[in-house]
Amino acid sequence: MTLDLVIQQLVNGLIVGSFYALIALGYSMVFGVIKLLNFAHGDIYMSGAFVGLVVFSFVGLRVGTGWLGVVCALLVSMLAVGLLGVVIERFAYRPMRNAPRLSILITALGASMVLNGTALALTGGRHYAFSTDLGFAGVDISTVHITYTQMVLVAASIGLMAGMQMFIARTMYGKAMRAVSIDMGASRLMGIDVDRVIALTFFMGSALAAGGGVMAGAYYGSVHFFMGFVMGLKAFTAAVIGGIGSVPGAMLGGLLLGLLEAFGSSLPLVGSEWRDVFVFGALILFLVFKPTGILGRSVVERV
């Protein structure tokens, strides 16, 4: 493997790993607070991409299709889809909070199918172009061209993840989230509004996934109703690798998974069609040999 190929795959791995990490954060935050594997989260990511596309189509006519239009689409999508996450929690998950784990897991799968089916019905299953004018300017390292767009996407993803970590570690609501994750009953007795904390957790996790969806749509130039399925499964894998329930673990797991996928598919005699084999093979290995992940708790014991 040449140095140029190493640099190129490093860039590719960091970009896709950033998307995985943003979605994995939502998995870990929700699991950490209410011990739910929210399998609708990949479809939240897809919903964010479509909301961003609709907003971008309108604001692009006024502010252009460059970075300003993308940022407007990103912010509106994060707000709208964050509220969608709150609605799903209120009407699908909250009534099932004390139900058996299998029941609420099936509810999550049902919520995923509702979102996916709605997108299919509204779009007819077509791919829609997310046409931006971000340019291809950048820097050259040897024969590898790294665009400013790639740099900004990775930096924005890391910034969002760092901001989330600071919020959880340093704010009163963040402390309330950690308290609820440790003991929901005791937190309620201490005066914490548990329902509000859980709703906020869903809002923030959904907003991050929506942000990832908009950035992925702008980067790849296309969105479609099925884009959240495999991405959601891979983000779940990233959360397990990093340690589900751990916010830093979700960040680390997403980036590591992106790098594993990029470098694994570039090995001799191995093509890009083997990417999913590396990803889900890693999931099986971690569940068998290290179910706690790198920084978190065991998903096998908790669910």
PDB file of C-alpha atoms in Angstrom:
ATOM      1  CA  MET A   1       0.000   0.000   0.000  1.00  0.00           C
ATOM      2  CA  THR A   2       1.572   3.264  -1.144  1.00  0.00           C
ATOM      3  CA  LEU A   3       1.752   6.455   0.938  1.00  0.00           C
ATOM      4  CA  ASP A   4      -0.656   8.212  -1.427  1.00  0.00           C
ATOM      5  CA  LEU A   5      -3.207   5.450  -0.974  1.00  0.00           C
ATOM      6  CA  VAL A   6      -2.772   5.596   2.811  1.00  0.00           C
ATOM      7  CA  ILE A   7      -3.444   9.345   2.835  1.00  0.00           C
ATOM      8  CA  GLN A   8      -6.472   8.998   0.553  1.00  0.00           C
ATOM      9  CA  GLN A   9      -7.992   6.216   2.621  1.00  0.00           C
ATOM     10  CA  LEU A  10      -7.289   8.139   5.822  1.00  0.00           C
ATOM     11  CA  VAL A  11      -9.301  11.064   4.465  1.00  0.00           C
ATOM     12  CA  ASN A  12     -12.099   8.784   3.260  1.00  0.00           C
ATOM     13  CA  GLY A  13     -12.202   6.958   6.584  1.00  0.00           C
ATOM     14  CA  LEU A  14     -12.368  10.155   8.634  1.00  0.00           C
ATOM     15  CA  ILE A  15     -15.232  11.537   6.542  1.00  0.00           C
ATOM     16  CA  VAL A  16     -17.460   8.465   6.643  1.00  0.00           C
ATOM     17  CA  GLY A  17     -16.389   7.825  10.245  1.00  0.00           C
ATOM     18  CA  SER A  18     -17.584  11.310  11.184  1.00  0.00           C
ATOM     19  CA  PHE A  19     -21.025  10.498   9.780  1.00  0.00           C
ATOM     20  CA  TYR A  20     -21.086   7.194  11.689  1.00  0.00           C
ATOM     21  CA  ALA A  21     -20.069   8.956  14.889  1.00  0.00           C
ATOM     22  CA  LEU A  22     -22.817  11.588  14.666  1.00  0.00           C
ATOM     23  CA  ILE A  23     -25.475   8.891  14.360  1.00  0.00           C
ATOM     24  CA  ALA A  24     -23.823   6.636  16.947  1.00  0.00           C
ATOM     25  CA  LEU A  25     -24.038   9.471  19.477  1.00  0.00           C
ATOM     26  CA  GLY A  26     -27.828   9.254  19.331  1.00  0.00           C
ATOM     27  CA  TYR A  27     -27.751   5.496  19.904  1.00  0.00           C
ATOM     28  CA  SER A  28     -25.458   5.874  22.894  1.00  0.00           C
ATOM     29  CA  MET A  29     -27.288   8.822  24.452  1.00  0.00           C
ATOM     30  CA  VAL A  30     -30.698   7.123  24.299  1.00  0.00           C
ATOM     31  CA  PHE A  31     -29.337   3.794  25.492  1.00  0.00           C
ATOM     32  CA  GLY A  32     -27.454   5.504  28.297  1.00  0.00           C
ATOM     33  CA  VAL A  33     -30.585   7.231  29.595  1.00  0.00           C
ATOM     34  CA  ILE A  34     -33.452   4.735  29.064  1.00  0.00           C
ATOM     35  CA  LYS A  35     -31.610   1.552  27.945  1.00  0.00           C
ATOM     36  CA  LEU A  36     -33.343   1.533  24.544  1.00  0.00           C
ATOM     37  CA  LEU A  37     -31.736   0.533  21.260  1.00  0.00           C
ATOM     38  CA  ASN A  38     -33.482   3.070  19.044  1.00  0.00           C
ATOM     39  CA  PHE A  39     -33.388   1.291  15.691  1.00  0.00           C
ATOM     40  CA  ALA A  40     -35.375   4.137  14.138  1.00  0.00           C
ATOM     41  CA  HIS A  41     -32.288   6.315  14.421  1.00  0.00           C
ATOM     42  CA  GLY A  42     -30.987   5.496  10.943  1.00  0.00           C
ATOM     43  CA  ASP A  43     -34.288   6.685   9.511  1.00  0.00           C
ATOM     44  CA  ILE A  44     -33.994   9.870  11.564  1.00  0.00           C
ATOM     45  CA  TYR A  45     -30.719  10.418   9.700  1.00  0.00           C
ATOM     46  CA  MET A  46     -32.535   9.848   6.389  1.00  0.00           C
ATOM     47  CA  SER A  47     -35.324  12.222   7.418  1.00  0.00           C
ATOM     48  CA  GLY A  48     -32.753  14.892   8.215  1.00  0.00           C
ATOM     49  CA  ALA A  49     -31.242  14.538   4.755  1.00  0.00           C
ATOM     50  CA  PHE A  50     -34.626  15.014   3.053  1.00  0.00           C
ATOM     51  CA  VAL A  51     -35.646  17.941   5.257  1.00  0.00           C
ATOM     52  CA  GLY A  52     -32.280  19.525   4.517  1.00  0.00           C
ATOM     53  CA  LEU A  53     -32.789  18.988   0.783  1.00  0.00           C
ATOM     54  CA  VAL A  54     -36.228  20.638   0.858  1.00  0.00           C
ATOM     55  CA  VAL A  55     -34.925  23.613   2.832  1.00  0.00           C
ATOM     56  CA  PHE A  56     -31.865  23.883   0.600  1.00  0.00           C
ATOM     57  CA  SER A  57     -34.070  23.904  -2.503  1.00  0.00           C
ATOM     58  CA  PHE A  58     -35.900  26.973  -1.185  1.00  0.00           C
ATOM     59  CA  VAL A  59     -33.111  28.955   0.448  1.00  0.00           C
ATOM     60  CA  GLY A  60     -30.748  28.177  -2.431  1.00  0.00           C
ATOM     61  CA  LEU A  61     -32.868  30.396  -4.642  1.00  0.00           C
ATOM     62  CA  ARG A  62     -32.175  33.347  -2.339  1.00  0.00           C
ATOM     63  CA  VAL A  63     -28.741  32.820  -0.838  1.00  0.00           C
ATOM     64  CA  GLY A  64     -27.173  30.525  -3.433  1.00  0.00           C
ATOM     65  CA  THR A  65     -26.136  26.892  -3.403  1.00  0.00           C
ATOM     66  CA  GLY A  66     -22.834  27.420  -1.620  1.00  0.00           C
ATOM     67  CA  TRP A  67     -21.942  27.108   2.031  1.00  0.00           C
ATOM     68  CA  LEU A  68     -24.539  29.621   3.262  1.00  0.00           C
ATOM     69  CA  GLY A  69     -27.355  27.577   1.742  1.00  0.00           C
ATOM     70  CA  VAL A  70     -25.961  24.344   3.203  1.00  0.00           C
ATOM     71  CA  VAL A  71     -25.608  25.887   6.675  1.00  0.00           C
ATOM     72  CA  CYS A  72     -29.209  27.170   6.577  1.00  0.00           C
ATOM     73  CA  ALA A  73     -30.433  23.723   5.531  1.00  0.00           C
ATOM     74  CA  LEU A  74     -28.329  22.120   8.265  1.00  0.00           C
ATOM     75  CA  LEU A  75     -29.699  24.309  11.065  1.00  0.00           C
ATOM     76  CA  VAL A  76     -33.345  24.049  10.020  1.00  0.00           C
ATOM     77  CA  SER A  77     -33.078  20.293   9.535  1.00  0.00           C
ATOM     78  CA  MET A  78     -31.480  19.786  12.951  1.00  0.00           C
ATOM     79  CA  LEU A  79     -34.274  21.773  14.613  1.00  0.00           C
ATOM     80  CA  ALA A  80     -37.131  20.118  12.699  1.00  0.00           C
ATOM     81  CA  VAL A  81     -35.856  16.552  12.997  1.00  0.00           C
ATOM     82  CA  GLY A  82     -34.898  17.111  16.626  1.00  0.00           C
ATOM     83  CA  LEU A  83     -38.560  17.916  17.261  1.00  0.00           C
ATOM     84  CA  LEU A  84     -39.524  14.812  15.268  1.00  0.00           C
ATOM     85  CA  GLY A  85     -37.402  12.766  17.664  1.00  0.00           C
ATOM     86  CA  VAL A  86     -39.261  14.307  20.616  1.00  0.00           C
ATOM     87  CA  VAL A  87     -42.622  13.418  19.018  1.00  0.00           C
ATOM     88  CA  ILE A  88     -41.518   9.822  18.446  1.00  0.00           C
ATOM     89  CA  GLU A  89     -40.370   9.536  22.048  1.00  0.00           C
ATOM     90  CA  ARG A  90     -43.622  11.012  23.380  1.00  0.00           C
ATOM     91  CA  PHE A  91     -46.062   8.871  21.422  1.00  0.00           C
ATOM     92  CA  ALA A  92     -44.121   5.676  20.639  1.00  0.00           C
ATOM     93  CA  TYR A  93     -41.622   5.125  23.445  1.00  0.00           C
ATOM     94  CA  ARG A  94     -42.905   6.874  26.563  1.00  0.00           C
ATOM     95  CA  PRO A  95     -46.059   4.718  26.868  1.00  0.00           C
ATOM     96  CA  MET A  96     -43.808   1.639  26.556  1.00  0.00           C
ATOM     97  CA  ARG A  97     -41.150   2.785  29.000  1.00  0.00           C
ATOM     98  CA  ASN A  98     -42.051   0.222  31.668  1.00  0.00           C
ATOM     99  CA  ALA A  99     -42.898  -2.545  29.203  1.00  0.00           C
ATOM    100  CA  PRO A 100     -40.631  -5.566  28.664  1.00  0.00           C
ATOM    101  CA  ARG A 101     -37.468  -4.788  26.719  1.00  0.00           C
ATOM    102  CA  LEU A 102     -38.590  -6.875  23.750  1.00  0.00           C
ATOM    103  CA  SER A 103     -41.814  -4.877  23.440  1.00  0.00           C
ATOM    104  CA  ILE A 104     -40.099  -1.514  23.282  1.00  0.00           C
ATOM    105  CA  LEU A 105     -37.500  -2.920  20.864  1.00  0.00           C
ATOM    106  CA  ILE A 106     -40.304  -4.016  18.540  1.00  0.00           C
ATOM    107  CA  THR A 107     -41.815  -0.534  18.900  1.00  0.00           C
ATOM    108  CA  ALA A 108     -38.506   0.959  17.763  1.00  0.00           C
ATOM    109  CA  LEU A 109     -38.502  -1.293  14.708  1.00  0.00           C
ATOM    110  CA  GLY A 110     -42.085  -0.219  14.014  1.00  0.00           C
ATOM    111  CA  ALA A 111     -41.128   3.457  14.244  1.00  0.00           C
ATOM    112  CA  SER A 112     -38.303   2.778  11.787  1.00  0.00           C
ATOM    113  CA  MET A 113     -40.683   1.177   9.292  1.00  0.00           C
ATOM    114  CA  VAL A 114     -43.147   4.066   9.616  1.00  0.00           C
ATOM    115  CA  LEU A 115     -40.451   6.631   8.811  1.00  0.00           C
ATOM    116  CA  ASN A 116     -39.021   4.529   5.997  1.00  0.00           C
ATOM    117  CA  GLY A 117     -42.422   3.789   4.492  1.00  0.00           C
ATOM    118  CA  THR A 118     -43.444   7.432   4.673  1.00  0.00           C
ATOM    119  CA  ALA A 119     -40.301   8.479   2.832  1.00  0.00           C
ATOM    120  CA  LEU A 120     -40.888   5.793   0.206  1.00  0.00           C
ATOM    121  CA  ALA A 121     -44.476   6.927  -0.331  1.00  0.00           C
ATOM    122  CA  LEU A 122     -43.553  10.607  -0.591  1.00  0.00           C
ATOM    123  CA  THR A 123     -40.536  10.152  -2.870  1.00  0.00           C
ATOM    124  CA  GLY A 124     -41.614   7.165  -4.937  1.00  0.00           C
ATOM    125  CA  GLY A 125     -38.288   5.509  -4.148  1.00  0.00           C
ATOM    126  CA  ARG A 126     -36.375   7.904  -6.400  1.00  0.00           C
ATOM    127  CA  HIS A 127     -32.913   9.286  -5.772  1.00  0.00           C
ATOM    128  CA  TYR A 128     -32.897  13.067  -5.460  1.00  0.00           C
ATOM    129  CA  ALA A 129     -29.888  15.181  -6.337  1.00  0.00           C
ATOM    130  CA  PHE A 130     -28.502  17.378  -3.553  1.00  0.00           C
ATOM    131  CA  SER A 131     -26.730  19.751  -5.914  1.00  0.00           C
ATOM    132  CA  THR A 132     -24.379  22.133  -4.128  1.00  0.00           C
ATOM    133  CA  ASP A 133     -21.731  24.518  -5.362  1.00  0.00           C
ATOM    134  CA  LEU A 134     -19.028  23.932  -2.772  1.00  0.00           C
ATOM    135  CA  GLY A 135     -16.182  23.748  -5.256  1.00  0.00           C
ATOM    136  CA  PHE A 136     -13.216  21.443  -5.475  1.00  0.00           C
ATOM    137  CA  ALA A 137     -10.498  23.769  -4.209  1.00  0.00           C
ATOM    138  CA  GLY A 138      -8.195  22.325  -1.613  1.00  0.00           C
ATOM    139  CA  VAL A 139      -4.646  21.260  -0.881  1.00  0.00           C
ATOM    140  CA  ASP A 140      -2.464  18.647  -2.510  1.00  0.00           C
ATOM    141  CA  ILE A 141      -0.415  16.182  -0.498  1.00  0.00           C
ATOM    142  CA  SER A 142       1.761  14.309  -2.947  1.00  0.00           C
ATOM    143  CA  THR A 143      -0.751  13.189  -5.593  1.00  0.00           C
ATOM    144  CA  VAL A 144      -3.729  13.249  -3.190  1.00  0.00           C
ATOM    145  CA  HIS A 145      -6.144  16.182  -3.460  1.00  0.00           C
ATOM    146  CA  ILE A 146      -7.974  17.032  -0.236  1.00  0.00           C
ATOM    147  CA  THR A 147     -10.778  19.531  -0.759  1.00  0.00           C
ATOM    148  CA  TYR A 148     -11.732  22.266   1.668  1.00  0.00           C
ATOM    149  CA  THR A 149     -15.205  20.721   1.694  1.00  0.00           C
ATOM    150  CA  GLN A 150     -13.796  17.501   3.119  1.00  0.00           C
ATOM    151  CA  MET A 151     -11.875  19.433   5.763  1.00  0.00           C
ATOM    152  CA  VAL A 152     -14.931  21.471   6.754  1.00  0.00           C
ATOM    153  CA  LEU A 153     -17.179  18.407   7.009  1.00  0.00           C
ATOM    154  CA  VAL A 154     -14.768  16.570   9.293  1.00  0.00           C
ATOM    155  CA  ALA A 155     -14.168  19.712  11.387  1.00  0.00           C
ATOM    156  CA  ALA A 156     -17.908  20.418  11.656  1.00  0.00           C
ATOM    157  CA  SER A 157     -18.612  16.839  12.746  1.00  0.00           C
ATOM    158  CA  ILE A 158     -15.884  16.938  15.373  1.00  0.00           C
ATOM    159  CA  GLY A 159     -17.139  20.344  16.536  1.00  0.00           C
ATOM    160  CA  LEU A 160     -20.698  19.058  16.968  1.00  0.00           C
ATOM    161  CA  MET A 161     -19.459  16.013  18.881  1.00  0.00           C
ATOM    162  CA  ALA A 162     -17.193  18.110  21.108  1.00  0.00           C
ATOM    163  CA  GLY A 163     -20.033  20.538  21.798  1.00  0.00           C
ATOM    164  CA  MET A 164     -22.281  17.644  22.803  1.00  0.00           C
ATOM    165  CA  GLN A 165     -19.651  16.274  25.153  1.00  0.00           C
ATOM    166  CA  MET A 166     -19.183  19.692  26.785  1.00  0.00           C
ATOM    167  CA  PHE A 167     -22.952  20.092  27.171  1.00  0.00           C
ATOM    168  CA  ILE A 168     -23.274  16.748  28.939  1.00  0.00           C
ATOM    169  CA  ALA A 169     -20.226  17.314  31.132  1.00  0.00           C
ATOM    170  CA  ARG A 170     -20.698  20.962  32.159  1.00  0.00           C
ATOM    171  CA  THR A 171     -24.376  21.983  32.091  1.00  0.00           C
ATOM    172  CA  MET A 172     -27.202  21.332  34.544  1.00  0.00           C
ATOM    173  CA  TYR A 173     -29.200  19.466  31.924  1.00  0.00           C
ATOM    174  CA  GLY A 174     -26.144  17.373  31.159  1.00  0.00           C
ATOM    175  CA  LYS A 175     -25.785  16.492  34.826  1.00  0.00           C
ATOM    176  CA  ALA A 176     -29.486  15.632  34.899  1.00  0.00           C
ATOM    177  CA  MET A 177     -28.980  13.280  31.941  1.00  0.00           C
ATOM    178  CA  ARG A 178     -26.182  11.512  33.768  1.00  0.00           C
ATOM    179  CA  ALA A 179     -28.269  11.263  36.935  1.00  0.00           C
ATOM    180  CA  VAL A 180     -31.244   9.764  35.067  1.00  0.00           C
ATOM    181  CA  SER A 181     -28.958   7.268  33.350  1.00  0.00           C
ATOM    182  CA  ILE A 182     -27.715   6.070  36.764  1.00  0.00           C
ATOM    183  CA  ASP A 183     -31.040   5.889  38.617  1.00  0.00           C
ATOM    184  CA  MET A 184     -34.261   7.188  37.078  1.00  0.00           C
ATOM    185  CA  GLY A 185     -36.337   6.680  40.225  1.00  0.00           C
ATOM    186  CA  ALA A 186     -33.901   8.454  42.528  1.00  0.00           C
ATOM    187  CA  SER A 187     -33.568  11.295  40.014  1.00  0.00           C
ATOM    188  CA  ARG A 188     -37.330  11.774  40.052  1.00  0.00           C
ATOM    189  CA  LEU A 189     -37.335  11.873  43.857  1.00  0.00           C
ATOM    190  CA  MET A 190     -34.601  14.526  43.778  1.00  0.00           C
ATOM    191  CA  GLY A 191     -36.848  16.805  41.720  1.00  0.00           C
ATOM    192  CA  ILE A 192     -35.465  16.146  38.238  1.00  0.00           C
ATOM    193  CA  ASP A 193     -38.099  16.284  35.491  1.00  0.00           C
ATOM    194  CA  VAL A 194     -37.254  12.894  34.028  1.00  0.00           C
ATOM    195  CA  ASP A 195     -39.658  13.169  31.094  1.00  0.00           C
ATOM    196  CA  ARG A 196     -38.137  16.501  30.044  1.00  0.00           C
ATOM    197  CA  VAL A 197     -34.598  15.119  30.318  1.00  0.00           C
ATOM    198  CA  ILE A 198     -35.483  12.115  28.156  1.00  0.00           C
ATOM    199  CA  ALA A 199     -37.217  14.349  25.603  1.00  0.00           C
ATOM    200  CA  LEU A 200     -34.123  16.568  25.487  1.00  0.00           C
ATOM    201  CA  THR A 201     -31.959  13.490  24.949  1.00  0.00           C
ATOM    202  CA  PHE A 202     -34.068  12.455  21.974  1.00  0.00           C
ATOM    203  CA  PHE A 203     -34.019  15.997  20.597  1.00  0.00           C
ATOM    204  CA  MET A 204     -30.238  16.263  20.744  1.00  0.00           C
ATOM    205  CA  GLY A 205     -29.573  12.769  19.404  1.00  0.00           C
ATOM    206  CA  SER A 206     -32.025  13.274  16.531  1.00  0.00           C
ATOM    207  CA  ALA A 207     -30.596  16.713  15.728  1.00  0.00           C
ATOM    208  CA  LEU A 208     -27.083  15.282  15.449  1.00  0.00           C
ATOM    209  CA  ALA A 209     -28.287  12.483  13.173  1.00  0.00           C
ATOM    210  CA  ALA A 210     -30.095  15.052  11.009  1.00  0.00           C
ATOM    211  CA  GLY A 211     -26.913  17.114  10.816  1.00  0.00           C
ATOM    212  CA  GLY A 212     -25.056  14.034   9.638  1.00  0.00           C
ATOM    213  CA  GLY A 213     -27.747  13.383   7.029  1.00  0.00           C
ATOM    214  CA  VAL A 214     -27.521  16.900   5.580  1.00  0.00           C
ATOM    215  CA  MET A 215     -23.735  16.789   5.467  1.00  0.00           C
ATOM    216  CA  ALA A 216     -23.765  13.356   3.821  1.00  0.00           C
ATOM    217  CA  GLY A 217     -26.323  14.513   1.267  1.00  0.00           C
ATOM    218  CA  ALA A 218     -24.296  17.603   0.431  1.00  0.00           C
ATOM    219  CA  TYR A 219     -21.069  15.587   0.213  1.00  0.00           C
ATOM    220  CA  TYR A 220     -22.329  12.662  -1.872  1.00  0.00           C
ATOM    221  CA  GLY A 221     -24.775  14.809  -3.870  1.00  0.00           C
ATOM    222  CA  SER A 222     -27.759  12.482  -3.512  1.00  0.00           C
ATOM    223  CA  VAL A 223     -30.406  11.394  -1.001  1.00  0.00           C
ATOM    224  CA  HIS A 224     -32.860   8.482  -1.100  1.00  0.00           C
ATOM    225  CA  PHE A 225     -35.354   6.799   1.205  1.00  0.00           C
ATOM    226  CA  PHE A 226     -33.156   3.763   1.952  1.00  0.00           C
ATOM    227  CA  MET A 227     -30.006   5.689   2.851  1.00  0.00           C
ATOM    228  CA  GLY A 228     -30.626   5.364   6.582  1.00  0.00           C
ATOM    229  CA  PHE A 229     -30.918   1.590   6.765  1.00  0.00           C
ATOM    230  CA  VAL A 230     -27.325   0.436   6.325  1.00  0.00           C
ATOM    231  CA  MET A 231     -25.973   3.698   7.770  1.00  0.00           C
ATOM    232  CA  GLY A 232     -28.041   3.137  10.914  1.00  0.00           C
ATOM    233  CA  LEU A 233     -26.764  -0.420  11.303  1.00  0.00           C
ATOM    234  CA  LYS A 234     -23.176   0.734  10.843  1.00  0.00           C
ATOM    235  CA  ALA A 235     -23.660   3.540  13.358  1.00  0.00           C
ATOM    236  CA  PHE A 236     -25.035   0.979  15.825  1.00  0.00           C
ATOM    237  CA  THR A 237     -21.899  -1.075  15.184  1.00  0.00           C
ATOM    238  CA  ALA A 238     -19.794   2.018  15.902  1.00  0.00           C
ATOM    239  CA  ALA A 239     -21.665   2.573  19.168  1.00  0.00           C
ATOM    240  CA  VAL A 240     -21.046  -1.043  20.216  1.00  0.00           C
ATOM    241  CA  ILE A 241     -17.351  -0.846  19.323  1.00  0.00           C
ATOM    242  CA  GLY A 242     -16.879   2.390  21.249  1.00  0.00           C
ATOM    243  CA  GLY A 243     -19.038   1.233  24.136  1.00  0.00           C
ATOM    244  CA  ILE A 244     -22.764   1.845  23.869  1.00  0.00           C
ATOM    245  CA  GLY A 245     -23.930   4.304  26.482  1.00  0.00           C
ATOM    246  CA  SER A 246     -20.632   6.201  26.271  1.00  0.00           C
ATOM    247  CA  VAL A 247     -20.610   9.499  24.371  1.00  0.00           C
ATOM    248  CA  PRO A 248     -16.804   9.550  23.895  1.00  0.00           C
ATOM    249  CA  GLY A 249     -17.042   5.883  22.941  1.00  0.00           C
ATOM    250  CA  ALA A 250     -19.554   6.668  20.179  1.00  0.00           C
ATOM    251  CA  MET A 251     -17.197   9.286  18.738  1.00  0.00           C
ATOM    252  CA  LEU A 252     -14.215   6.943  18.921  1.00  0.00           C
ATOM    253  CA  GLY A 253     -16.155   3.970  17.562  1.00  0.00           C
ATOM    254  CA  GLY A 254     -17.461   5.934  14.579  1.00  0.00           C
ATOM    255  CA  LEU A 255     -14.037   7.180  13.556  1.00  0.00           C
ATOM    256  CA  LEU A 256     -12.410   3.757  14.055  1.00  0.00           C
ATOM    257  CA  LEU A 257     -15.141   2.048  12.047  1.00  0.00           C
ATOM    258  CA  GLY A 258     -14.756   4.521   9.201  1.00  0.00           C
ATOM    259  CA  LEU A 259     -11.009   3.907   9.095  1.00  0.00           C
ATOM    260  CA  LEU A 260     -11.499   0.125   9.280  1.00  0.00           C
ATOM    261  CA  GLU A 261     -13.921   0.248   6.372  1.00  0.00           C
ATOM    262  CA  ALA A 262     -11.675   2.471   4.272  1.00  0.00           C
ATOM    263  CA  PHE A 263      -8.420   0.601   4.824  1.00  0.00           C
ATOM    264  CA  GLY A 264     -10.002  -2.857   4.839  1.00  0.00           C
ATOM    265  CA  SER A 265     -11.565  -2.366   1.416  1.00  0.00           C
ATOM    266  CA  SER A 266      -8.232  -1.226  -0.037  1.00  0.00           C
ATOM    267  CA  LEU A 267      -6.270  -4.347   0.905  1.00  0.00           C
ATOM    268  CA  PRO A 268      -4.807  -6.446  -1.912  1.00  0.00           C
ATOM    269  CA  LEU A 269      -7.327  -8.825  -3.492  1.00  0.00           C
ATOM    270  CA  VAL A 270     -10.134  -7.057  -1.568  1.00  0.00           C
ATOM    271  CA  GLY A 271     -12.564  -4.619  -3.211  1.00  0.00           C
ATOM    272  CA  SER A 272     -15.066  -2.083  -1.935  1.00  0.00           C
ATOM    273  CA  GLU A 273     -17.795  -4.749  -2.008  1.00  0.00           C
ATOM    274  CA  TRP A 274     -16.141  -6.238   1.089  1.00  0.00           C
ATOM    275  CA  ARG A 275     -16.710  -3.116   3.222  1.00  0.00           C
ATOM    276  CA  ASP A 276     -19.804  -4.438   4.958  1.00  0.00           C
ATOM    277  CA  VAL A 277     -18.036  -7.716   5.730  1.00  0.00           C
ATOM    278  CA  PHE A 278     -15.356  -5.831   7.683  1.00  0.00           C
ATOM    279  CA  VAL A 279     -17.917  -3.656   9.480  1.00  0.00           C
ATOM    280  CA  PHE A 280     -20.309  -6.355  10.661  1.00  0.00           C
ATOM    281  CA  GLY A 281     -17.503  -8.803  11.233  1.00  0.00           C
ATOM    282  CA  ALA A 282     -16.099  -6.273  13.695  1.00  0.00           C
ATOM    283  CA  LEU A 283     -19.540  -6.069  15.362  1.00  0.00           C
ATOM    284  CA  ILE A 284     -19.631  -9.835  15.897  1.00  0.00           C
ATOM    285  CA  LEU A 285     -16.078  -9.921  17.244  1.00  0.00           C
ATOM    286  CA  PHE A 286     -16.761  -7.149  19.761  1.00  0.00           C
ATOM    287  CA  LEU A 287     -20.039  -8.693  20.928  1.00  0.00           C
ATOM    288  CA  VAL A 288     -18.304 -12.040  21.456  1.00  0.00           C
ATOM    289  CA  PHE A 289     -14.960 -10.981  22.924  1.00  0.00           C
ATOM    290  CA  LYS A 290     -15.553  -7.481  24.326  1.00  0.00           C
ATOM    291  CA  PRO A 291     -19.280  -6.751  24.705  1.00  0.00           C
ATOM    292  CA  THR A 292     -18.541  -3.660  26.790  1.00  0.00           C
ATOM    293  CA  GLY A 293     -16.834  -2.030  23.809  1.00  0.00           C
ATOM    294  CA  ILE A 294     -13.793   0.156  24.290  1.00  0.00           C
ATOM    295  CA  LEU A 295     -15.243   2.672  26.757  1.00  0.00           C
ATOM    296  CA  GLY A 296     -18.760   1.563  27.641  1.00  0.00           C
ATOM    297  CA  ARG A 297     -21.108  -1.018  29.051  1.00  0.00           C
ATOM    298  CA  SER A 298     -22.277  -4.381  27.792  1.00  0.00           C
ATOM    299  CA  VAL A 299     -25.116  -4.261  25.302  1.00  0.00           C
ATOM    300  CA  VAL A 300     -25.468  -8.033  25.639  1.00  0.00           C
ATOM    301  CA  GLU A 301     -26.207  -7.867  29.367  1.00  0.00           C
ATOM    302  CA  ARG A 302     -28.402  -4.765  29.256  1.00  0.00           C
ATOM    303  CA  VAL A 303     -30.907  -5.705  26.549  1.00  0.00           C
TER     304      VAL A 303
END
